[in-house]
Amino acid sequence: AMEPESPSKRPSAPVLCVDRPVYSEKYMESELLHRKERTPETVKEKLTKQLQAKAAVLSFLPILSWLPSYPVRKYLFGDVVSGLSTGVMQLPQGLAYAMLAAVPPVYGLYSSFYPVLLYTFFGTSRHISMGTFAVISLMIGGVAEREAPDSDFYVHQFNSTNKTLDTDARDTRRVQVAVALTCLVGIIQLALGLLRFGFVAIYLAEPLVRGFTTAAAVHVFVSQLKYLLDIKTTRYSGPLSVLYSLIEVLKKIGQTNVASLVVGLIIVVKGYLMSKNNNIFVINFFFKTYWISYGMKLCDVYHVDVVGEIPTGLLPPSVPKFSLLHSLVVDSIAIAIVGFSMAISLAKIFALKHGYAVDGNQELIALGLCNFTGSFFHTFTITCSMSRSLVQESTGGKTQIAGLLSSLVVLLVVVAIGFMFEPLPKTVLAAIIMVNLLGMFKQFRDVCLLWGTSRIELAIWVVAFIASVLLGLDYGLLVAIAFAMLTIIYRTQSPKKMILGQIPNTALYYDVEEYEEATECAGIKIFYSNTSIYFANSDLYVSALKQKTGVDPTVIQAKCKSHRQKSKKQKENGRLCTVASCQCCVPQDMEMGITHEVVDGEGSDLQENGQLVEAQAESDSEESRNFLEALSPVHSIILDFTPVNFIDSVGAKAIQVIKEYAEIGVSVFLAGCSRTVLAELRALQFFSGAVTPELVFPTIHDAVLHCQCPRSHQSNDSM
């Protein structure tokens, strides 16, 4: 019986009183629950669906949902300031990240204009800043250098045995590779968006992404050391490339251009000190680096390596070189997923902060259109940038009008004043990249945080970081995803298993090993395992059930069989002894004049019409029951199916252990099954023979009361 707590103990707590019979699944299906009748759709409902489909088509242009009601007085000033600030920041980042992508700097400006313009119309986030990004640029650069290495472009000088590097031919080839890769990335993202595959980002868990981007920051930092020191080194790609690059930089550190190093360190220090006000830093950078480059004539006097020629105007559109696509498929898939994961994670952060929603599928479509269309205008793959997005949001940006204005700032530079960036030292661009990596390096703090919260997520972070640093970003990402999948399998095969006990005077059941108040019900074991049951863990589930309950049907049946054999031998030995004793008495009695007629015991049993045989069978059966009760006092086991989300055919067969328990007199019941799991069990023909819906109960308490009531009645009847 359940008794509510005294009101004096909990005066403000509401009281829950439930008075109903115990429900089984059979009763609920036949009496309590009735399925709704399905009626055919009316013309009005069909028209409504068509209008919804039309709305889905219009959703491809999210700008139509907010631009007509754009509050000019409220938003315009903030968007203008934000757009100008972000646009100024786009300029050095576009030039710098082009170096990471192994293409001439001007292509970074192209990538900061066309895709940003397109995202204004097709994106659903109001605050993220699209354009070049360090991680993606580095991945593109690795592919470009692999497909167009320096060794393929050395040519003999006229009338000389010496070879020189044809940088123009090399850069042209690398641009073709980067553009073709971008086209394929766009196609993949667009296809995934149209097929509603926006959920793929969930397979890149946050610890995986943060570990991967931290490793990418290490790659980027090492790759920029040669520009900071102004030395010439070979760029490596593939496994251990970061170590090879670092070793070569250390070997040539004696060739450092001191002027480049000093200028770069000044920018790094200034950027670090002003990292909380990125917009001020970038605007100051725009003017000060221009003054440094022109006023001090770094290129002429100190031989500092500079950006060089930046063509004025936009290049005419052209078709990407599709003959290169076959060798870029694997790389394009990795870049497409990483780019989308970066964009959607940051978009969700800003959407949550400002109270609006972003559509993952539409974001995929927007990214796909930006990359696919941009590839015809000589851009490389883009995604959102964390540093620029923070600037766009912190300077008052409310909508993608800010993004539109930032792209127009880049356009102005490309068509009119690009020449001003020609004397810009590459060491400054390297310093800008290093400053922007500061936020990624702060992710090392995750190690301490995850150590105290989740060791499995910490393992994902560490594996993603180490694999990406040592094996490269492409193979590292694959290893990290595979390891993350293994952790899922590990969690399903190593769930929390426990025996539940009742909290006195309640219908609540908790772990008896953890809570003092939880008390096991006499003769009843309630087994809980927080996992679904399928082919990979079904045997483990049954093994844990037998271990936790302490009731193993196979072991008990073996003991019963051994006990029956011993009992049979003892009875046979006793019967033989009885016959032998009678036969020994006959000669002695005959001497005394007493005659005996020995009757065989089995014959006498038959003469009694089988009554003694039946009595003996009942005696054996009662003896077996007593022996079973002595072996295990458990008469009922309840399987808590509350955490079970699905069950397959292998899992259903494993749960047929119910029949094995029935053979030793232990009843097994299911409690807390969802309607989905019940439907799966019915489809798998689980309920057949002795296993019926009457063994399934909606709650644990229903099952416990069912187990207790019949036995209490039996005990009362026997008294």
mmCIF file of C-alpha atoms in Angstrom, residues 318-509:
data_model
loop_
_atom_site.group_PDB
_atom_site.id
_atom_site.type_symbol
_atom_site.label_atom_id
_atom_site.label_comp_id
_atom_site.label_asym_id
_atom_site.label_seq_id
_atom_site.Cartn_x
_atom_site.Cartn_y
_atom_site.Cartn_z
ATOM 1 C CA SER A 318 35.070 30.439 -66.659
ATOM 2 C CA VAL A 319 34.143 26.774 -66.322
ATOM 3 C CA PRO A 320 36.166 24.785 -63.754
ATOM 4 C CA LYS A 321 38.455 22.062 -65.066
ATOM 5 C CA PHE A 322 36.208 19.036 -64.586
ATOM 6 C CA SER A 323 38.926 16.598 -65.665
ATOM 7 C CA LEU A 324 40.502 17.094 -62.225
ATOM 8 C CA LEU A 325 37.423 16.067 -60.246
ATOM 9 C CA HIS A 326 38.095 12.316 -60.129
ATOM 10 C CA SER A 327 41.155 12.776 -57.912
ATOM 11 C CA LEU A 328 39.439 15.228 -55.549
ATOM 12 C CA VAL A 329 36.346 13.294 -54.412
ATOM 13 C CA VAL A 330 37.564 12.193 -50.967
ATOM 14 C CA ASP A 331 39.048 15.603 -50.174
ATOM 15 C CA SER A 332 35.883 17.391 -51.282
ATOM 16 C CA ILE A 333 33.689 15.273 -48.996
ATOM 17 C CA ALA A 334 35.875 16.057 -45.975
ATOM 18 C CA ILE A 335 36.016 19.782 -46.780
ATOM 19 C CA ALA A 336 32.256 19.936 -47.451
ATOM 20 C CA ILE A 337 31.398 18.367 -44.095
ATOM 21 C CA VAL A 338 33.943 20.375 -42.095
ATOM 22 C CA GLY A 339 32.869 23.637 -43.743
ATOM 23 C CA PHE A 340 29.206 22.987 -43.043
ATOM 24 C CA SER A 341 29.915 21.890 -39.470
ATOM 25 C CA MET A 342 31.776 25.141 -38.789
ATOM 26 C CA ALA A 343 28.998 27.250 -40.272
ATOM 27 C CA ILE A 344 26.023 25.557 -38.627
ATOM 28 C CA SER A 345 27.623 25.363 -35.173
ATOM 29 C CA LEU A 346 28.413 29.078 -35.137
ATOM 30 C CA ALA A 347 25.048 29.962 -36.695
ATOM 31 C CA LYS A 348 23.221 28.059 -33.938
ATOM 32 C CA ILE A 349 25.178 29.895 -31.249
ATOM 33 C CA PHE A 350 24.145 33.309 -32.583
ATOM 34 C CA ALA A 351 20.576 32.163 -33.269
ATOM 35 C CA LEU A 352 20.200 30.976 -29.674
ATOM 36 C CA LYS A 353 21.648 34.207 -28.355
ATOM 37 C CA HIS A 354 19.358 36.459 -30.419
ATOM 38 C CA GLY A 355 16.218 34.324 -30.406
ATOM 39 C CA TYR A 356 15.688 33.112 -33.952
ATOM 40 C CA ALA A 357 16.031 29.792 -35.786
ATOM 41 C CA VAL A 358 18.423 28.571 -38.464
ATOM 42 C CA ASP A 359 17.661 25.782 -40.931
ATOM 43 C CA GLY A 360 20.469 23.252 -41.310
ATOM 44 C CA ASN A 361 19.255 22.059 -44.707
ATOM 45 C CA GLN A 362 18.965 25.593 -46.052
ATOM 46 C CA GLU A 363 22.442 26.381 -44.706
ATOM 47 C CA LEU A 364 23.764 23.434 -46.710
ATOM 48 C CA ILE A 365 22.010 24.752 -49.805
ATOM 49 C CA ALA A 366 23.356 28.261 -49.218
ATOM 50 C CA LEU A 367 26.920 27.017 -48.752
ATOM 51 C CA GLY A 368 26.585 24.770 -51.786
ATOM 52 C CA LEU A 369 25.366 27.642 -53.966
ATOM 53 C CA CYS A 370 28.114 29.951 -52.683
ATOM 54 C CA ASN A 371 30.854 27.441 -53.443
ATOM 55 C CA PHE A 372 29.438 26.029 -56.689
ATOM 56 C CA THR A 373 28.580 29.400 -58.205
ATOM 57 C CA GLY A 374 31.742 30.998 -56.851
ATOM 58 C CA SER A 375 33.917 28.353 -58.516
ATOM 59 C CA PHE A 376 32.906 29.796 -61.907
ATOM 60 C CA PHE A 377 34.325 33.127 -60.715
ATOM 61 C CA HIS A 378 37.704 31.758 -59.538
ATOM 62 C CA THR A 379 36.997 31.471 -55.801
ATOM 63 C CA PHE A 380 38.097 28.756 -53.417
ATOM 64 C CA THR A 381 35.946 27.078 -50.738
ATOM 65 C CA ILE A 382 34.507 29.328 -48.056
ATOM 66 C CA THR A 383 32.701 28.963 -44.771
ATOM 67 C CA CYS A 384 32.093 31.261 -41.823
ATOM 68 C CA SER A 385 34.893 32.774 -39.755
ATOM 69 C CA MET A 386 34.597 32.948 -35.982
ATOM 70 C CA SER A 387 36.653 36.154 -35.629
ATOM 71 C CA ARG A 388 34.780 38.028 -38.370
ATOM 72 C CA SER A 389 31.422 36.786 -37.127
ATOM 73 C CA LEU A 390 32.184 38.102 -33.648
ATOM 74 C CA VAL A 391 33.126 41.462 -35.151
ATOM 75 C CA GLN A 392 29.974 41.549 -37.279
ATOM 76 C CA GLU A 393 27.791 40.815 -34.262
ATOM 77 C CA SER A 394 29.627 42.985 -31.708
ATOM 78 C CA THR A 395 29.665 46.105 -33.921
ATOM 79 C CA GLY A 396 25.866 46.157 -34.181
ATOM 80 C CA GLY A 397 25.094 43.891 -37.120
ATOM 81 C CA LYS A 398 21.459 42.760 -37.124
ATOM 82 C CA THR A 399 21.010 41.170 -40.553
ATOM 83 C CA GLN A 400 23.003 40.031 -43.576
ATOM 84 C CA ILE A 401 22.825 43.577 -44.923
ATOM 85 C CA ALA A 402 26.102 43.872 -43.004
ATOM 86 C CA GLY A 403 27.486 40.955 -44.998
ATOM 87 C CA LEU A 404 26.346 42.580 -48.230
ATOM 88 C CA LEU A 405 28.152 45.828 -47.351
ATOM 89 C CA SER A 406 31.318 43.942 -46.360
ATOM 90 C CA SER A 407 31.380 42.289 -49.791
ATOM 91 C CA LEU A 408 31.011 45.712 -51.444
ATOM 92 C CA VAL A 409 34.049 46.930 -49.468
ATOM 93 C CA VAL A 410 36.053 44.032 -50.909
ATOM 94 C CA LEU A 411 34.705 44.798 -54.376
ATOM 95 C CA LEU A 412 35.885 48.408 -54.053
ATOM 96 C CA VAL A 413 39.408 47.235 -53.252
ATOM 97 C CA VAL A 414 39.465 44.709 -56.093
ATOM 98 C CA VAL A 415 38.297 47.115 -58.808
ATOM 99 C CA ALA A 416 39.904 50.352 -57.605
ATOM 100 C CA ILE A 417 42.535 50.327 -54.867
ATOM 101 C CA GLY A 418 44.009 46.821 -54.850
ATOM 102 C CA PHE A 419 47.399 48.244 -55.741
ATOM 103 C CA MET A 420 47.637 49.723 -52.249
ATOM 104 C CA PHE A 421 48.150 46.222 -50.844
ATOM 105 C CA GLU A 422 50.993 45.292 -53.184
ATOM 106 C CA PRO A 423 53.787 46.483 -50.811
ATOM 107 C CA LEU A 424 52.131 44.761 -47.831
ATOM 108 C CA PRO A 425 54.696 42.446 -46.124
ATOM 109 C CA LYS A 426 53.739 38.774 -45.996
ATOM 110 C CA THR A 427 54.990 38.700 -42.428
ATOM 111 C CA VAL A 428 52.092 41.014 -41.543
ATOM 112 C CA LEU A 429 49.618 38.597 -43.127
ATOM 113 C CA ALA A 430 51.249 35.725 -41.237
ATOM 114 C CA ALA A 431 50.923 37.718 -38.012
ATOM 115 C CA ILE A 432 47.245 38.401 -38.746
ATOM 116 C CA ILE A 433 46.653 34.670 -39.178
ATOM 117 C CA MET A 434 48.458 33.870 -35.931
ATOM 118 C CA VAL A 435 46.385 36.422 -34.035
ATOM 119 C CA ASN A 436 43.192 34.907 -35.445
ATOM 120 C CA LEU A 437 44.360 31.490 -34.230
ATOM 121 C CA LEU A 438 44.271 32.695 -30.632
ATOM 122 C CA GLY A 439 40.646 31.639 -30.162
ATOM 123 C CA MET A 440 41.404 28.157 -31.478
ATOM 124 C CA PHE A 441 44.393 27.694 -29.184
ATOM 125 C CA LYS A 442 42.166 28.596 -26.238
ATOM 126 C CA GLN A 443 40.364 25.337 -26.950
ATOM 127 C CA PHE A 444 43.184 23.542 -25.117
ATOM 128 C CA ARG A 445 41.212 24.485 -22.008
ATOM 129 C CA ASP A 446 38.705 21.836 -23.062
ATOM 130 C CA VAL A 447 41.073 19.142 -21.806
ATOM 131 C CA CYS A 448 40.725 20.208 -18.166
ATOM 132 C CA LEU A 449 36.994 20.771 -18.537
ATOM 133 C CA LEU A 450 36.304 17.403 -20.167
ATOM 134 C CA TRP A 451 38.514 15.602 -17.649
ATOM 135 C CA GLY A 452 36.036 16.516 -14.958
ATOM 136 C CA THR A 453 32.850 16.000 -16.987
ATOM 137 C CA SER A 454 33.228 13.225 -19.566
ATOM 138 C CA ARG A 455 36.286 11.041 -20.098
ATOM 139 C CA ILE A 456 34.837 9.601 -23.299
ATOM 140 C CA GLU A 457 34.427 13.063 -24.844
ATOM 141 C CA LEU A 458 37.937 13.879 -23.665
ATOM 142 C CA ALA A 459 39.196 10.787 -25.502
ATOM 143 C CA ILE A 460 37.402 11.966 -28.673
ATOM 144 C CA TRP A 461 39.018 15.407 -28.347
ATOM 145 C CA VAL A 462 42.503 13.990 -27.787
ATOM 146 C CA VAL A 463 42.253 11.431 -30.598
ATOM 147 C CA ALA A 464 40.938 14.069 -33.025
ATOM 148 C CA PHE A 465 43.783 16.417 -32.075
ATOM 149 C CA ILE A 466 46.646 13.907 -32.162
ATOM 150 C CA ALA A 467 45.426 12.134 -35.315
ATOM 151 C CA SER A 468 44.928 15.426 -37.177
ATOM 152 C CA VAL A 469 48.331 16.776 -36.117
ATOM 153 C CA LEU A 470 50.268 13.637 -37.025
ATOM 154 C CA LEU A 471 48.316 12.196 -39.958
ATOM 155 C CA GLY A 472 47.160 15.434 -41.568
ATOM 156 C CA LEU A 473 43.733 17.032 -41.550
ATOM 157 C CA ASP A 474 42.147 14.647 -44.078
ATOM 158 C CA TYR A 475 43.205 11.332 -42.549
ATOM 159 C CA GLY A 476 42.952 12.800 -39.062
ATOM 160 C CA LEU A 477 39.306 13.679 -39.611
ATOM 161 C CA LEU A 478 38.515 10.158 -40.821
ATOM 162 C CA VAL A 479 40.262 8.627 -37.799
ATOM 163 C CA ALA A 480 38.425 10.990 -35.445
ATOM 164 C CA ILE A 481 35.011 10.159 -36.942
ATOM 165 C CA ALA A 482 35.753 6.428 -36.797
ATOM 166 C CA PHE A 483 36.823 6.720 -33.154
ATOM 167 C CA ALA A 484 33.689 8.714 -32.305
ATOM 168 C CA MET A 485 31.587 5.925 -33.839
ATOM 169 C CA LEU A 486 33.481 3.370 -31.755
ATOM 170 C CA THR A 487 32.662 5.303 -28.592
ATOM 171 C CA ILE A 488 28.972 5.032 -29.475
ATOM 172 C CA ILE A 489 29.334 1.260 -29.808
ATOM 173 C CA TYR A 490 31.277 1.167 -26.552
ATOM 174 C CA ARG A 491 28.538 3.058 -24.746
ATOM 175 C CA THR A 492 25.848 0.679 -26.008
ATOM 176 C CA GLN A 493 27.933 -2.320 -24.984
ATOM 177 C CA SER A 494 28.915 -0.902 -21.599
ATOM 178 C CA PRO A 495 25.697 0.581 -20.253
ATOM 179 C CA LYS A 496 24.799 1.246 -16.650
ATOM 180 C CA LYS A 497 23.268 -1.922 -15.217
ATOM 181 C CA MET A 498 21.487 -2.057 -11.881
ATOM 182 C CA ILE A 499 18.849 -3.693 -9.717
ATOM 183 C CA LEU A 500 16.068 -1.333 -8.713
ATOM 184 C CA GLY A 501 14.357 -1.156 -5.357
ATOM 185 C CA GLN A 502 11.209 0.607 -4.176
ATOM 186 C CA ILE A 503 11.309 3.825 -2.208
ATOM 187 C CA PRO A 504 8.952 3.053 0.715
ATOM 188 C CA ASN A 505 5.367 4.287 0.342
ATOM 189 C CA THR A 506 5.930 5.439 -3.253
ATOM 190 C CA ALA A 507 5.743 4.079 -6.781
ATOM 191 C CA LEU A 508 9.363 5.139 -7.370
ATOM 192 C CA TYR A 509 12.174 2.665 -8.013
#
